[in-house]
Coordinates of C-alpha atoms and ligand atoms in Angstrom, one line a residue:
M1081 CA -2.0 131.9 -64.1
S1082 CA -0.3 133.7 -61.3
L1083 CA -1.1 137.2 -62.4
T1084 CA -0.2 139.9 -60.0
F1085 CA -2.9 142.3 -58.8
L1086 CA -1.2 145.1 -60.9
D1087 CA -1.3 143.0 -64.1
R1088 CA -5.0 142.3 -63.5
A1089 CA -5.8 145.9 -62.8
I1090 CA -3.9 147.2 -65.8
G1091 CA -5.5 144.5 -68.1
L1092 CA -8.9 145.4 -66.7
L1093 CA -8.4 149.2 -67.2
K1094 CA -7.4 148.5 -70.8
V1095 CA -10.5 146.4 -71.6
A1096 CA -12.9 148.7 -69.7
D1097 CA -11.4 151.9 -71.1
P1098 CA -13.2 154.2 -68.6
P1099 CA -13.7 157.9 -69.5
R1100 CA -10.6 159.9 -68.8
W1101 CA -12.1 162.0 -66.1
S1102 CA -13.5 159.2 -64.1
S1103 CA -10.4 157.5 -62.5
P1104 CA -8.8 160.7 -61.1
S1105 CA -12.2 161.9 -59.8
I1106 CA -13.1 158.7 -58.1
V1107 CA -9.7 158.3 -56.5
A1108 CA -9.6 162.0 -55.4
L1109 CA -13.1 161.8 -53.9
G1110 CA -12.2 158.5 -52.1
L1111 CA -9.1 160.1 -50.7
L1112 CA -11.0 163.2 -49.5
A1113 CA -13.5 160.9 -47.8
A1114 CA -10.5 159.1 -46.1
F1115 CA -9.0 162.3 -44.9
L1116 CA -12.3 163.5 -43.5
E1117 CA -12.8 160.2 -41.7
G1118 CA -9.3 160.4 -40.3
A1119 CA -10.0 163.9 -39.1
T1120 CA -13.1 162.7 -37.3
L1121 CA -11.3 160.0 -35.5
Y1122 CA -8.4 162.4 -34.7
L1123 CA -10.9 164.8 -33.1
F1124 CA -12.1 162.1 -30.8
I1125 CA -8.8 162.2 -28.9
P1126 CA -9.2 165.7 -27.5
L1127 CA -12.9 165.0 -27.0
V1128 CA -12.2 162.0 -24.8
Q1129 CA -9.4 164.0 -23.1
S1130 CA -11.7 166.9 -22.3
L1131 CA -14.2 164.4 -20.8
S1132 CA -11.6 162.6 -18.7
A1133 CA -9.5 165.7 -18.0
G1134 CA -5.9 165.2 -17.3
S1135 CA -5.8 161.4 -17.9
A1136 CA -3.6 161.7 -20.9
A1137 CA -1.2 164.2 -19.4
G1138 CA 2.3 163.4 -20.3
D1139 CA 1.4 162.0 -23.7
Q1140 CA 3.1 163.9 -26.5
I1141 CA -0.1 163.9 -28.5
G1142 CA -2.0 165.2 -25.5
H1143 CA 0.3 168.2 -25.4
Q1144 CA -0.3 168.9 -29.1
F1145 CA -4.0 169.1 -28.6
N1146 CA -3.7 171.3 -25.4
D1147 CA -1.7 173.8 -27.5
L1148 CA -4.2 173.6 -30.3
L1149 CA -7.3 174.1 -28.1
A1150 CA -5.7 176.8 -26.0
P1151 CA -7.6 179.7 -27.6
I1152 CA -11.0 178.1 -27.0
P1153 CA -12.4 178.7 -23.5
S1154 CA -12.3 175.4 -21.6
D1155 CA -16.1 175.4 -20.9
R1156 CA -16.8 175.6 -24.6
R1157 CA -14.2 173.0 -25.8
V1158 CA -16.5 170.0 -25.7
A1159 CA -19.3 171.8 -27.7
V1160 CA -16.8 173.0 -30.3
L1161 CA -15.2 169.6 -30.6
V1162 CA -18.6 167.9 -30.9
A1163 CA -19.6 170.4 -33.6
A1164 CA -16.3 169.8 -35.5
V1165 CA -16.8 166.0 -35.3
I1166 CA -20.4 166.3 -36.7
T1167 CA -19.3 168.6 -39.5
A1168 CA -16.5 166.3 -40.5
V1169 CA -18.9 163.3 -40.5
V1170 CA -21.5 165.1 -42.6
L1171 CA -18.8 166.2 -45.1
K1172 CA -17.3 162.8 -45.3
N1173 CA -20.7 161.2 -46.0
A1174 CA -21.5 163.8 -48.6
V1175 CA -18.2 163.1 -50.4
S1176 CA -18.8 159.3 -50.1
F1177 CA -22.2 159.6 -51.6
L1178 CA -20.9 161.7 -54.5
N1179 CA -18.2 159.1 -55.0
T1180 CA -20.7 156.3 -55.1
Y1181 CA -22.6 158.2 -57.8
V1182 CA -19.5 158.8 -59.9
T1183 CA -18.4 155.2 -59.5
R1184 CA -21.7 153.7 -60.5
L1185 CA -22.0 156.1 -63.4
T1186 CA -18.6 155.0 -64.6
G1187 CA -19.4 151.3 -64.1
G1188 CA -22.7 151.6 -66.0
H1189 CA -21.1 153.7 -68.8
V1190 CA -18.2 151.1 -69.2
A1191 CA -20.7 148.2 -69.4
H1192 CA -22.8 150.1 -71.9
R1193 CA -19.8 150.9 -74.1
L1194 CA -18.5 147.4 -73.9
R1195 CA -21.9 146.0 -75.0
L1196 CA -21.9 148.4 -77.9
R1197 CA -18.4 147.4 -79.0
V1198 CA -19.2 143.6 -78.7
F1199 CA -22.4 144.1 -80.6
E1200 CA -21.0 146.3 -83.3
Q1201 CA -18.1 144.0 -83.9
T1202 CA -20.5 141.0 -84.0
I1203 CA -22.8 142.5 -86.6
S1204 CA -20.0 144.2 -88.6
S1205 CA -20.4 143.4 -92.2
C1206 CA -16.8 142.4 -92.4
I1207 CA -16.7 139.9 -89.6
D1208 CA -16.0 136.2 -90.3
Y1209 CA -19.5 134.9 -90.7
R1210 CA -18.5 131.6 -89.2
V1211 CA -18.4 133.5 -85.8
Q1212 CA -22.1 132.7 -86.0
N1213 CA -21.2 129.2 -84.9
K1214 CA -20.6 130.4 -81.4
K1215 CA -23.8 132.3 -81.0
T1216 CA -24.4 131.5 -77.3
D1217 CA -20.8 132.4 -76.4
I1218 CA -21.4 135.8 -77.9
V1219 CA -24.7 136.2 -76.0
N1220 CA -22.9 135.3 -72.8
T1221 CA -20.1 137.7 -73.5
L1222 CA -22.6 140.4 -74.3
T1223 CA -24.9 140.0 -71.4
T1224 CA -22.9 138.6 -68.5
E1225 CA -19.2 139.2 -69.0
T1226 CA -19.5 142.8 -69.9
W1227 CA -21.2 143.5 -66.7
K1228 CA -18.5 141.6 -64.8
V1229 CA -15.9 143.8 -66.4
S1230 CA -17.6 146.9 -65.1
S1231 CA -17.9 145.3 -61.6
G1232 CA -14.2 144.5 -61.8
L1233 CA -13.5 148.2 -62.7
I1234 CA -15.4 149.4 -59.7
L1235 CA -13.5 146.9 -57.6
V1236 CA -10.2 148.3 -58.8
Y1237 CA -11.4 151.8 -57.8
R1238 CA -12.5 150.6 -54.4
L1239 CA -9.2 148.9 -54.0
V1240 CA -7.2 152.0 -54.8
I1241 CA -9.4 154.1 -52.4
C1242 CA -9.1 151.5 -49.7
V1243 CA -5.3 151.3 -50.0
C1244 CA -5.2 155.1 -49.8
T1245 CA -7.6 155.1 -46.8
C1246 CA -5.4 152.6 -45.0
A1247 CA -2.3 154.7 -45.7
V1248 CA -4.1 157.8 -44.2
F1249 CA -5.1 155.7 -41.2
L1250 CA -1.6 154.2 -40.9
V1251 CA -0.1 157.7 -40.6
L1252 CA -2.8 158.4 -38.0
L1253 CA -1.9 155.3 -36.1
L1254 CA 1.8 156.1 -36.2
S1255 CA 1.2 159.6 -34.9
I1256 CA -0.8 158.2 -32.0
S1257 CA 1.6 155.4 -31.0
I1258 CA 4.6 153.9 -32.8
P1259 CA 4.9 150.7 -30.7
L1260 CA 1.2 149.9 -30.9
T1261 CA 1.4 150.4 -34.7
A1262 CA 4.3 148.1 -35.0
V1263 CA 2.4 145.3 -33.1
A1264 CA -0.7 145.9 -35.2
L1265 CA 1.2 145.8 -38.5
L1266 CA 3.0 142.6 -37.7
F1267 CA -0.3 140.9 -36.7
L1268 CA -2.2 142.2 -39.8
G1269 CA 0.7 141.0 -42.1
I1270 CA 0.3 137.5 -40.7
S1271 CA -3.5 137.5 -41.1
A1272 CA -3.3 138.8 -44.7
A1273 CA -1.0 136.0 -45.6
M1274 CA -3.4 133.4 -44.1
I1275 CA -6.4 134.9 -45.9
H1276 CA -4.4 134.8 -49.2
L1277 CA -3.6 131.1 -48.6
A1278 CA -7.3 130.3 -48.0
T1279 CA -8.4 132.0 -51.2
R1280 CA -5.6 131.3 -53.6
R1281 CA -7.9 129.2 -55.8
A1282 CA -10.2 132.1 -56.7
A1283 CA -8.8 132.7 -60.2
G1284 CA -9.5 129.0 -61.2
A1285 CA -13.0 129.2 -59.7
G1286 CA -13.8 132.3 -61.7
K1287 CA -12.6 130.7 -64.9
S1288 CA -14.7 127.6 -64.4
V1289 CA -17.8 129.8 -63.8
V1290 CA -17.3 131.4 -67.2
V1291 CA -16.8 128.0 -68.9
E1292 CA -19.8 126.4 -67.3
N1293 CA -22.0 129.5 -68.0
K1294 CA -21.2 129.1 -71.7
R1295 CA -22.1 125.4 -71.7
F1296 CA -25.3 126.2 -69.9
G1297 CA -26.2 129.0 -72.3
L1298 CA -25.6 126.7 -75.3
R1299 CA -27.9 124.0 -73.9
M1300 CA -30.6 126.5 -73.1
W1301 CA -30.4 128.1 -76.6
E1302 CA -30.4 124.7 -78.4
S1303 CA -33.2 123.3 -76.4
I1304 CA -35.5 126.3 -77.0
N1305 CA -34.7 126.3 -80.7
A1306 CA -35.3 122.6 -81.0
L1307 CA -38.6 122.5 -79.1
P1308 CA -40.6 120.8 -81.9
L1309 CA -37.9 118.2 -82.4
I1310 CA -37.7 117.4 -78.7
R1311 CA -41.4 117.0 -78.5
S1312 CA -41.7 114.9 -81.6
F1313 CA -39.0 112.5 -80.4
S1314 CA -40.5 112.5 -76.9
R1315 CA -37.1 113.5 -75.5
E1316 CA -38.4 115.8 -72.8
D1317 CA -37.0 113.7 -70.0
Y1318 CA -33.6 113.3 -71.7
E1319 CA -33.4 117.0 -72.4
F1320 CA -34.5 117.8 -68.8
T1321 CA -31.8 115.6 -67.3
R1322 CA -29.1 117.2 -69.5
F1323 CA -30.3 120.7 -68.6
E1324 CA -30.6 119.8 -64.9
A1325 CA -27.0 118.5 -64.9
L1326 CA -25.6 121.6 -66.4
S1327 CA -27.7 123.9 -64.3
E1328 CA -26.5 122.1 -61.2
N1329 CA -22.9 122.4 -62.4
V1330 CA -23.3 126.1 -62.7
H1331 CA -24.9 126.3 -59.3
W1332 CA -22.0 124.5 -57.6
R1333 CA -19.4 126.5 -59.4
I1334 CA -21.0 129.8 -58.5
L1335 CA -21.4 128.6 -54.9
K1336 CA -17.7 127.8 -54.8
M1337 CA -16.8 131.2 -56.1
D1338 CA -19.2 133.0 -53.8
M1339 CA -17.8 131.1 -50.8
L1340 CA -14.2 132.1 -51.8
W1341 CA -15.4 135.7 -52.0
A1342 CA -17.0 135.3 -48.5
V1343 CA -13.8 133.9 -46.8
P1344 CA -11.9 137.2 -46.2
G1345 CA -14.8 139.0 -44.4
P1346 CA -15.3 136.8 -41.3
L1347 CA -11.6 135.8 -41.1
S1348 CA -10.5 139.4 -41.0
E1349 CA -13.1 140.2 -38.4
I1350 CA -11.8 137.4 -36.2
F1351 CA -8.2 138.5 -36.6
A1352 CA -9.2 142.1 -35.9
T1353 CA -10.9 141.2 -32.6
A1354 CA -7.9 139.1 -31.6
L1355 CA -5.7 142.1 -32.5
I1356 CA -7.7 144.5 -30.2
G1357 CA -7.2 142.1 -27.3
L1358 CA -3.5 142.0 -28.0
L1359 CA -3.3 145.8 -28.2
I1360 CA -5.1 146.3 -25.0
L1361 CA -2.6 144.0 -23.3
T1362 CA 0.4 145.7 -25.0
G1363 CA -1.1 149.1 -24.1
S1364 CA -1.5 148.3 -20.4
M1365 CA 2.1 146.9 -20.4
L1366 CA 3.4 150.0 -21.9
G1367 CA 1.3 152.3 -19.7
T1368 CA -0.5 154.0 -22.6
G1369 CA -3.2 156.5 -21.5
F1370 CA -6.9 155.7 -21.9
A1371 CA -7.6 158.5 -24.5
V1372 CA -4.7 157.4 -26.7
L1373 CA -5.5 153.7 -26.5
A1374 CA -9.2 154.5 -27.2
A1375 CA -8.3 156.6 -30.2
F1376 CA -5.8 154.0 -31.5
L1377 CA -8.4 151.3 -31.2
A1378 CA -11.1 153.5 -32.8
V1379 CA -8.8 154.2 -35.8
L1380 CA -7.9 150.5 -36.0
W1381 CA -11.6 149.5 -35.8
R1382 CA -12.4 151.8 -38.7
M1383 CA -9.5 150.6 -40.6
Q1384 CA -11.0 147.1 -40.5
G1385 CA -13.6 148.0 -43.2
P1386 CA -11.1 149.0 -45.9
V1387 CA -8.7 146.2 -44.9
R1388 CA -11.5 143.7 -45.3
E1389 CA -12.5 145.3 -48.6
I1390 CA -9.0 145.0 -49.9
M1391 CA -8.9 141.3 -49.1
S1392 CA -12.3 140.5 -50.6
S1393 CA -11.7 142.7 -53.6
K1394 CA -8.5 141.0 -54.4
V1395 CA -10.3 137.6 -54.3
A1396 CA -13.2 139.0 -56.4
L1397 CA -10.8 140.5 -58.9
D1398 CA -9.0 137.1 -59.3
T1399 CA -12.3 135.4 -60.0
L1400 CA -13.4 138.2 -62.4
G1401 CA -10.1 137.8 -64.3
A1402 CA -11.7 135.1 -66.5
S1403 CA -14.5 137.5 -67.5
V1404 CA -12.1 140.2 -68.4
A1405 CA -10.1 137.8 -70.4
D1406 CA -13.3 136.6 -72.2
V1407 CA -14.3 140.1 -73.3
A1408 CA -10.8 141.1 -74.2
E1409 CA -10.3 137.9 -76.3
Y1410 CA -13.6 138.4 -78.1
L1411 CA -12.9 142.1 -78.8
E1412 CA -9.4 141.2 -80.0
A1413 CA -10.5 138.3 -82.2
T1414 CA -13.2 140.4 -84.0
K1415 CA -11.2 143.7 -84.0
A1416 CA -9.4 143.4 -87.4
P1417 CA -11.9 143.1 -90.2
H1418 CA -12.0 139.6 -91.5
I1419 CA -12.8 141.1 -94.9
K1420 CA -11.4 144.6 -95.7
S1421 CA -13.8 146.9 -97.6
G1422 CA -12.7 148.7 -100.7
T1423 CA -13.7 152.2 -101.5
K1424 CA -15.1 152.2 -105.1
R1425 CA -18.8 152.6 -105.6
L1426 CA -20.2 151.4 -109.0
P1427 CA -22.8 153.8 -110.3
A1428 CA -24.7 150.8 -111.7
F1429 CA -24.2 147.2 -112.6
E1430 CA -23.7 147.3 -116.4
T1431 CA -22.1 144.3 -118.0
A1432 CA -21.2 141.1 -116.1
I1433 CA -19.7 139.4 -113.0
E1434 CA -16.7 137.3 -113.9
F1435 CA -15.3 134.4 -111.8
R1436 CA -11.7 134.1 -113.0
E1437 CA -9.8 130.9 -112.0
V1438 CA -11.4 131.1 -108.5
S1439 CA -10.3 128.6 -105.9
F1440 CA -11.4 128.5 -102.3
R1441 CA -10.8 126.4 -99.2
Y1442 CA -12.5 127.0 -95.9
A1443 CA -9.5 126.3 -93.8
P1444 CA -5.8 125.7 -94.6
H1445 CA -5.9 121.9 -94.0
E1446 CA -9.2 121.4 -95.8
P1447 CA -9.7 120.3 -99.5
L1448 CA -10.6 122.9 -102.1
A1449 CA -14.4 123.7 -102.0
L1450 CA -13.9 125.4 -105.4
D1451 CA -11.2 124.5 -107.8
R1452 CA -10.2 127.1 -110.5
V1453 CA -13.7 128.0 -111.3
S1454 CA -14.2 130.4 -114.3
F1455 CA -17.5 131.6 -115.7
T1456 CA -19.5 134.8 -116.3
I1457 CA -22.8 136.0 -115.0
P1458 CA -24.1 138.4 -117.7
M1459 CA -26.2 141.3 -116.6
G1460 CA -30.0 141.0 -117.2
R1461 CA -29.8 137.2 -117.7
N1462 CA -30.8 134.2 -115.8
T1463 CA -27.9 132.0 -114.7
A1464 CA -28.6 128.6 -113.1
I1465 CA -26.0 126.8 -111.1
V1466 CA -26.5 123.0 -110.7
G1467 CA -24.6 120.2 -109.1
R1468 CA -24.9 117.6 -106.4
S1469 CA -24.9 118.4 -102.8
G1470 CA -21.4 119.5 -101.7
A1471 CA -20.4 120.5 -105.3
G1472 CA -19.7 124.1 -104.1
K1473 CA -22.9 126.0 -105.1
S1474 CA -23.4 127.7 -101.7
T1475 CA -19.7 128.5 -101.6
L1476 CA -20.1 130.5 -104.8
M1477 CA -22.8 132.6 -103.1
T1478 CA -20.5 133.1 -100.1
L1479 CA -17.8 134.4 -102.3
L1480 CA -20.3 136.6 -104.3
Y1481 CA -21.5 138.2 -101.1
R1482 CA -17.8 138.6 -100.1
F1483 CA -18.3 136.8 -96.8
E1484 CA -15.0 135.2 -97.7
D1485 CA -12.4 136.1 -100.4
P1486 CA -11.1 133.4 -102.8
T1487 CA -7.9 131.6 -101.9
S1488 CA -6.7 132.3 -105.4
G1489 CA -8.2 133.8 -108.5
E1490 CA -10.5 136.8 -108.6
I1491 CA -14.1 137.9 -109.0
L1492 CA -14.6 141.0 -111.2
V1493 CA -17.7 143.2 -111.3
D1494 CA -17.8 145.1 -114.6
G1495 CA -14.1 144.6 -114.7
T1496 CA -13.4 145.8 -111.2
P1497 CA -12.0 143.3 -108.7
L1498 CA -14.5 142.7 -105.9
P1499 CA -12.1 143.7 -103.1
E1500 CA -11.9 147.2 -104.5
L1501 CA -15.6 147.8 -104.1
D1502 CA -17.2 149.3 -101.0
I1503 CA -18.4 146.2 -99.4
R1504 CA -21.7 147.5 -98.0
D1505 CA -22.5 149.2 -101.3
W1506 CA -21.9 146.0 -103.1
R1507 CA -24.0 143.9 -100.8
K1508 CA -26.8 146.3 -101.2
R1509 CA -27.0 145.3 -104.9
L1510 CA -27.6 141.6 -104.0
S1511 CA -30.6 140.0 -102.5
L1512 CA -30.8 136.3 -101.6
M1513 CA -34.0 134.4 -101.4
S1514 CA -33.7 131.0 -99.9
Q1515 CA -36.0 128.4 -98.4
E1516 CA -34.9 129.5 -94.9
V1517 CA -36.8 132.7 -94.3
R1518 CA -35.6 134.9 -91.5
L1519 CA -38.3 137.2 -90.1
F1520 CA -38.2 139.5 -87.0
N1521 CA -40.6 139.3 -84.2
E1522 CA -42.2 142.5 -85.3
T1523 CA -45.1 143.7 -87.4
V1524 CA -45.6 142.5 -91.0
E1525 CA -45.0 146.1 -92.2
S1526 CA -41.6 146.5 -90.4
N1527 CA -40.5 143.1 -91.7
I1528 CA -41.1 144.2 -95.3
A1529 CA -39.7 147.6 -94.6
Y1530 CA -36.4 145.9 -93.6
G1531 CA -35.7 146.0 -97.4
D1532 CA -35.9 149.8 -97.4
L1533 CA -36.2 151.5 -94.0
D1534 CA -37.4 154.8 -95.5
A1535 CA -40.1 153.3 -97.7
A1536 CA -43.6 154.9 -97.4
P1537 CA -46.5 152.7 -96.4
E1538 CA -47.9 152.8 -100.0
V1539 CA -44.6 151.6 -101.4
I1540 CA -44.6 148.8 -98.9
R1541 CA -48.1 147.8 -99.9
K1542 CA -47.2 147.9 -103.6
A1543 CA -44.2 145.6 -103.0
A1544 CA -46.5 143.2 -101.0
A1545 CA -49.0 143.2 -103.9
V1546 CA -46.3 142.3 -106.4
A1547 CA -45.2 139.5 -104.1
G1548 CA -48.8 138.2 -103.9
A1549 CA -48.9 138.9 -100.2
D1550 CA -51.2 141.9 -100.0
D1551 CA -54.5 139.9 -99.8
F1552 CA -53.5 137.6 -97.0
I1553 CA -51.9 140.5 -95.0
R1554 CA -55.1 142.5 -95.3
A1555 CA -57.0 139.5 -94.0
M1556 CA -54.9 139.3 -90.8
P1557 CA -56.3 140.7 -87.6
D1558 CA -54.4 144.0 -87.7
G1559 CA -53.5 144.0 -91.3
Y1560 CA -50.0 145.3 -91.9
A1561 CA -49.7 146.1 -88.2
T1562 CA -50.1 142.4 -87.2
E1563 CA -47.3 141.1 -85.0
I1564 CA -46.0 138.0 -86.7
G1565 CA -44.6 136.2 -83.6
D1566 CA -41.3 134.6 -83.0
H1567 CA -39.6 133.9 -86.4
G1568 CA -43.0 134.4 -88.1
M1569 CA -44.5 131.3 -86.4
R1570 CA -48.0 132.6 -86.9
L1571 CA -47.5 132.4 -90.7
S1572 CA -47.5 129.5 -93.1
G1573 CA -44.3 128.7 -95.1
G1574 CA -45.8 130.2 -98.2
Q1575 CA -46.8 133.4 -96.4
R1576 CA -43.3 133.8 -94.9
Q1577 CA -41.8 133.3 -98.4
R1578 CA -44.1 136.0 -99.8
I1579 CA -43.2 138.5 -97.1
A1580 CA -39.6 137.7 -97.8
L1581 CA -40.2 138.3 -101.5
A1582 CA -41.9 141.6 -100.7
R1583 CA -38.9 142.6 -98.6
T1584 CA -36.6 141.7 -101.5
I1585 CA -38.8 143.6 -104.0
L1586 CA -38.6 146.7 -101.8
R1587 CA -34.9 146.4 -101.6
D1588 CA -34.8 146.4 -105.4
P1589 CA -31.5 144.6 -105.9
D1590 CA -29.4 144.6 -109.1
I1591 CA -28.8 140.9 -108.7
L1592 CA -31.3 138.5 -107.4
L1593 CA -29.9 135.3 -105.9
L1594 CA -32.3 132.4 -105.5
D1595 CA -31.3 129.4 -103.4
E1596 CA -34.0 126.7 -103.9
A1597 CA -36.4 129.4 -102.8
T1598 CA -39.5 127.4 -103.3
N1599 CA -38.3 124.0 -102.3
A1600 CA -40.0 123.7 -99.0
L1601 CA -43.5 124.6 -100.1
D1602 CA -46.6 122.7 -101.3
S1603 CA -47.0 122.9 -105.1
E1604 CA -49.8 125.4 -104.9
S1605 CA -47.8 128.0 -102.9
E1606 CA -44.8 127.1 -104.9
S1607 CA -46.4 127.9 -108.2
A1608 CA -47.9 131.2 -106.8
I1609 CA -44.5 132.4 -105.6
Q1610 CA -42.8 131.1 -108.8
D1611 CA -45.2 133.2 -110.8
A1612 CA -44.6 136.3 -108.7
L1613 CA -40.9 135.7 -108.9
D1614 CA -41.0 135.2 -112.7
I1615 CA -42.7 138.5 -113.2
Y1616 CA -40.4 140.3 -110.8
A1617 CA -37.2 138.7 -112.2
R1618 CA -37.9 139.4 -115.8
G1619 CA -35.1 141.5 -117.3
R1620 CA -33.1 141.3 -114.0
T1621 CA -29.8 139.6 -113.3
V1622 CA -30.8 136.3 -111.6
V1623 CA -28.6 133.6 -110.2
V1624 CA -30.4 130.4 -109.3
I1625 CA -29.1 127.6 -107.3
A1626 CA -31.2 124.9 -108.7
H1627 CA -31.6 121.4 -107.3
R1628 CA -34.5 120.6 -109.4
L1629 CA -33.7 120.8 -113.1
A1630 CA -37.3 121.5 -114.1
T1631 CA -36.8 125.1 -112.8
V1632 CA -33.7 125.7 -115.0
A1633 CA -35.5 125.2 -118.3
D1634 CA -35.9 129.0 -118.7
A1635 CA -32.3 129.8 -117.7
D1636 CA -30.2 131.6 -120.3
Q1637 CA -27.2 129.5 -119.2
V1638 CA -26.5 126.7 -116.8
I1639 CA -23.2 126.2 -114.9
V1640 CA -22.7 122.6 -113.9
L1641 CA -20.5 122.1 -110.8
E1642 CA -18.9 118.9 -109.7
A1643 CA -16.6 118.6 -106.7
G1644 CA -15.8 122.3 -106.9
R1645 CA -15.1 122.4 -110.6
V1646 CA -17.1 123.7 -113.6
V1647 CA -17.7 120.6 -115.7
E1648 CA -20.1 122.1 -118.2
S1649 CA -21.7 125.4 -119.1
G1650 CA -24.1 126.7 -121.7
P1651 CA -27.8 127.0 -122.5
P1652 CA -29.9 124.2 -121.1
A1653 CA -31.1 122.9 -124.4
T1654 CA -27.5 122.7 -125.8
L1655 CA -26.3 120.9 -122.6
L1656 CA -29.1 118.4 -122.9
R1657 CA -28.2 117.6 -126.5
S1658 CA -24.5 117.2 -125.7
E1659 CA -25.4 114.3 -123.3
G1660 CA -22.9 115.3 -120.7
Q1661 CA -23.2 115.6 -116.9
F1662 CA -26.2 117.9 -117.1
A1663 CA -28.1 115.5 -119.3
R1664 CA -27.2 112.7 -117.0
L1665 CA -28.5 114.5 -114.0
H1666 CA -31.6 115.5 -115.9
G1667 CA -32.2 111.8 -116.8
L1668 CA -31.7 110.8 -113.2
Q1669 CA -34.2 113.3 -111.9
F1670 CA -36.8 112.7 -114.4
G1671 CA -36.4 109.0 -113.7
K1672 CA -37.7 110.0 -110.3
M1673 CA -34.4 109.8 -108.4
S1674 CA -33.3 112.7 -106.3
M1675 CA -30.1 114.3 -107.3
R1676 CA -29.3 115.5 -103.8
G1677 CA -26.6 113.3 -102.4
Ligands
ADP1945 P1 -23.4 122.9 -102.1 O1 -24.0 124.2 -101.8 O2 -23.2 122.6 -103.6 O3 -24.2 121.7 -101.5 P2 -21.2 123.8 -100.5 O4 -20.7 125.0 -101.2 O5 -22.1 124.0 -99.3 O6 -21.9 122.8 -101.6 O7 -20.0 122.9 -100.1 C1 -18.8 122.7 -100.9 C2 -17.7 122.1 -100.0 O8 -17.3 122.9 -99.0 C3 -18.2 120.8 -99.3 O9 -17.2 119.9 -99.4 C4 -18.5 121.3 -97.9 O10 -18.2 120.2 -97.0 C5 -17.5 122.4 -97.7 N1 -18.0 123.4 -96.8 C6 -19.1 124.1 -97.0 N2 -19.3 125.0 -96.0 C7 -18.2 124.9 -95.2 C8 -17.8 125.6 -94.0 N3 -18.5 126.5 -93.5 N4 -16.6 125.1 -93.4 C9 -15.9 124.1 -94.0 N5 -16.3 123.5 -95.1 C10 -17.4 123.9 -95.7

């Protein structure tokens, strides 16, 4: 909890990983600006001296300037000093402007790179697909927290620059008057401690903002996704109240954080004003000259800015710590590939996929989802997998896609263990059609072209025709260029399925996986798609997850799963005759009972 500033800054630099040139350039420019500003203030001493000639006589610093300015004729001294001050101010501001540019450039660059890393690691084909469960967290990390890391980086730069500026000013103060500096330092030390005390809860406040933001994001996302459900249950008021409570929570947490950020500013200004009063009193007691006191106060007044910034940046950095930790944790958790790709590329799928004694459990303490499953999926044949809900059918698909590896046993493709294959090359050979169709909010054409990004328009149209989609697409307002709306909301279920089939046809997979693809459709659409599928699937390797046994009559073999085990396998007619589990399920279904548990 009680991380020091240095720990935080180092952690932040590690996560932000700014370009190598940026940190030295920003600090160097900041220091240059500080020196130029110090020079401006220093030049004010002889300027004031020249105006009130002789008042500082006797001061050591006054003598130094007298020696320095000796070569300049006394009637021109004021003009020369004014010109020097203006030049220094112009230079200082030019350097500061350049520094702002470099700092913002670096901040933007860091946020951009972090967003790319988070996104790349999220969509990586080797990531644990169950990360999907935390979608809104990822969105929050991607959109909000990455920005905060770059703001934190800029804060660290500003802090370093301000500390250096203060050091320059401190040397200046010491050279003007050691006793006054001692008084000022003592006072500043006490006020810094008080500000620290007032803002020590900043880190906790920052953390609760991150947590609340995630809760809020989740509610927002869920509500928008569940609009039809909310309306059909007339739960608008209930949802509104839930949303309102979370939104209000975020509002108060952010307010608390903002107020903590705002504490150091006014406090340090009050302390600074009190300090000036104290210094004037001390100065008059010590008999300090007017020019020296004025210069001392001017430097001190200018020093207020960086000191205030140091105090607020420290608080801000404490609150941003939670964002940095969030991004760092996400990048760390998704860094190592969940599934490691092999290197082999099969020229073609030739003989069979073999599941050999495959067992799988989703988590160490959970029961086996698959228990020593062995069977073969021959090339060019139709294999149906049947079983009650929860029997392990989808898990087989998960393993086939290599979203997960078996806990024990192995899957061989033409004799090669799946882990030895290049994972992206392998997945390109598979295509899954399920009742849940995912379409992008783009044109019909680009949705189909997702199957092959280089496909020519004629090829896309041909695929659509095979899928039985060409006619209705042509009848749409802009034909293939029609925007299909969010998740294809402007299309019927059957139309969405046909577009998905066209996309699959364009992809031209070696192995077609069907997961109750036509279950959610009316019988007319279903038989149309079934016909298109039958034609397309002829002669291909097909694996069907079938809930309705009528659709498995044409299968070359049926694998019957029960509680993660293969209890039967063989051609459907043979299984029916043997009066085992398949025959029982068949009897149940055709006795009009659903076999879904
Ligand atoms: P089916 O597709 O036949 O309905 P599944 O393969 O989905 O069956 O599920 C097999 C078993 O694995 C079930 O007991 C289910 O609860 C469990 N299971 C499925 N998916 C997960 C998951 N993501 N995490 C943990 N357990 C899971």
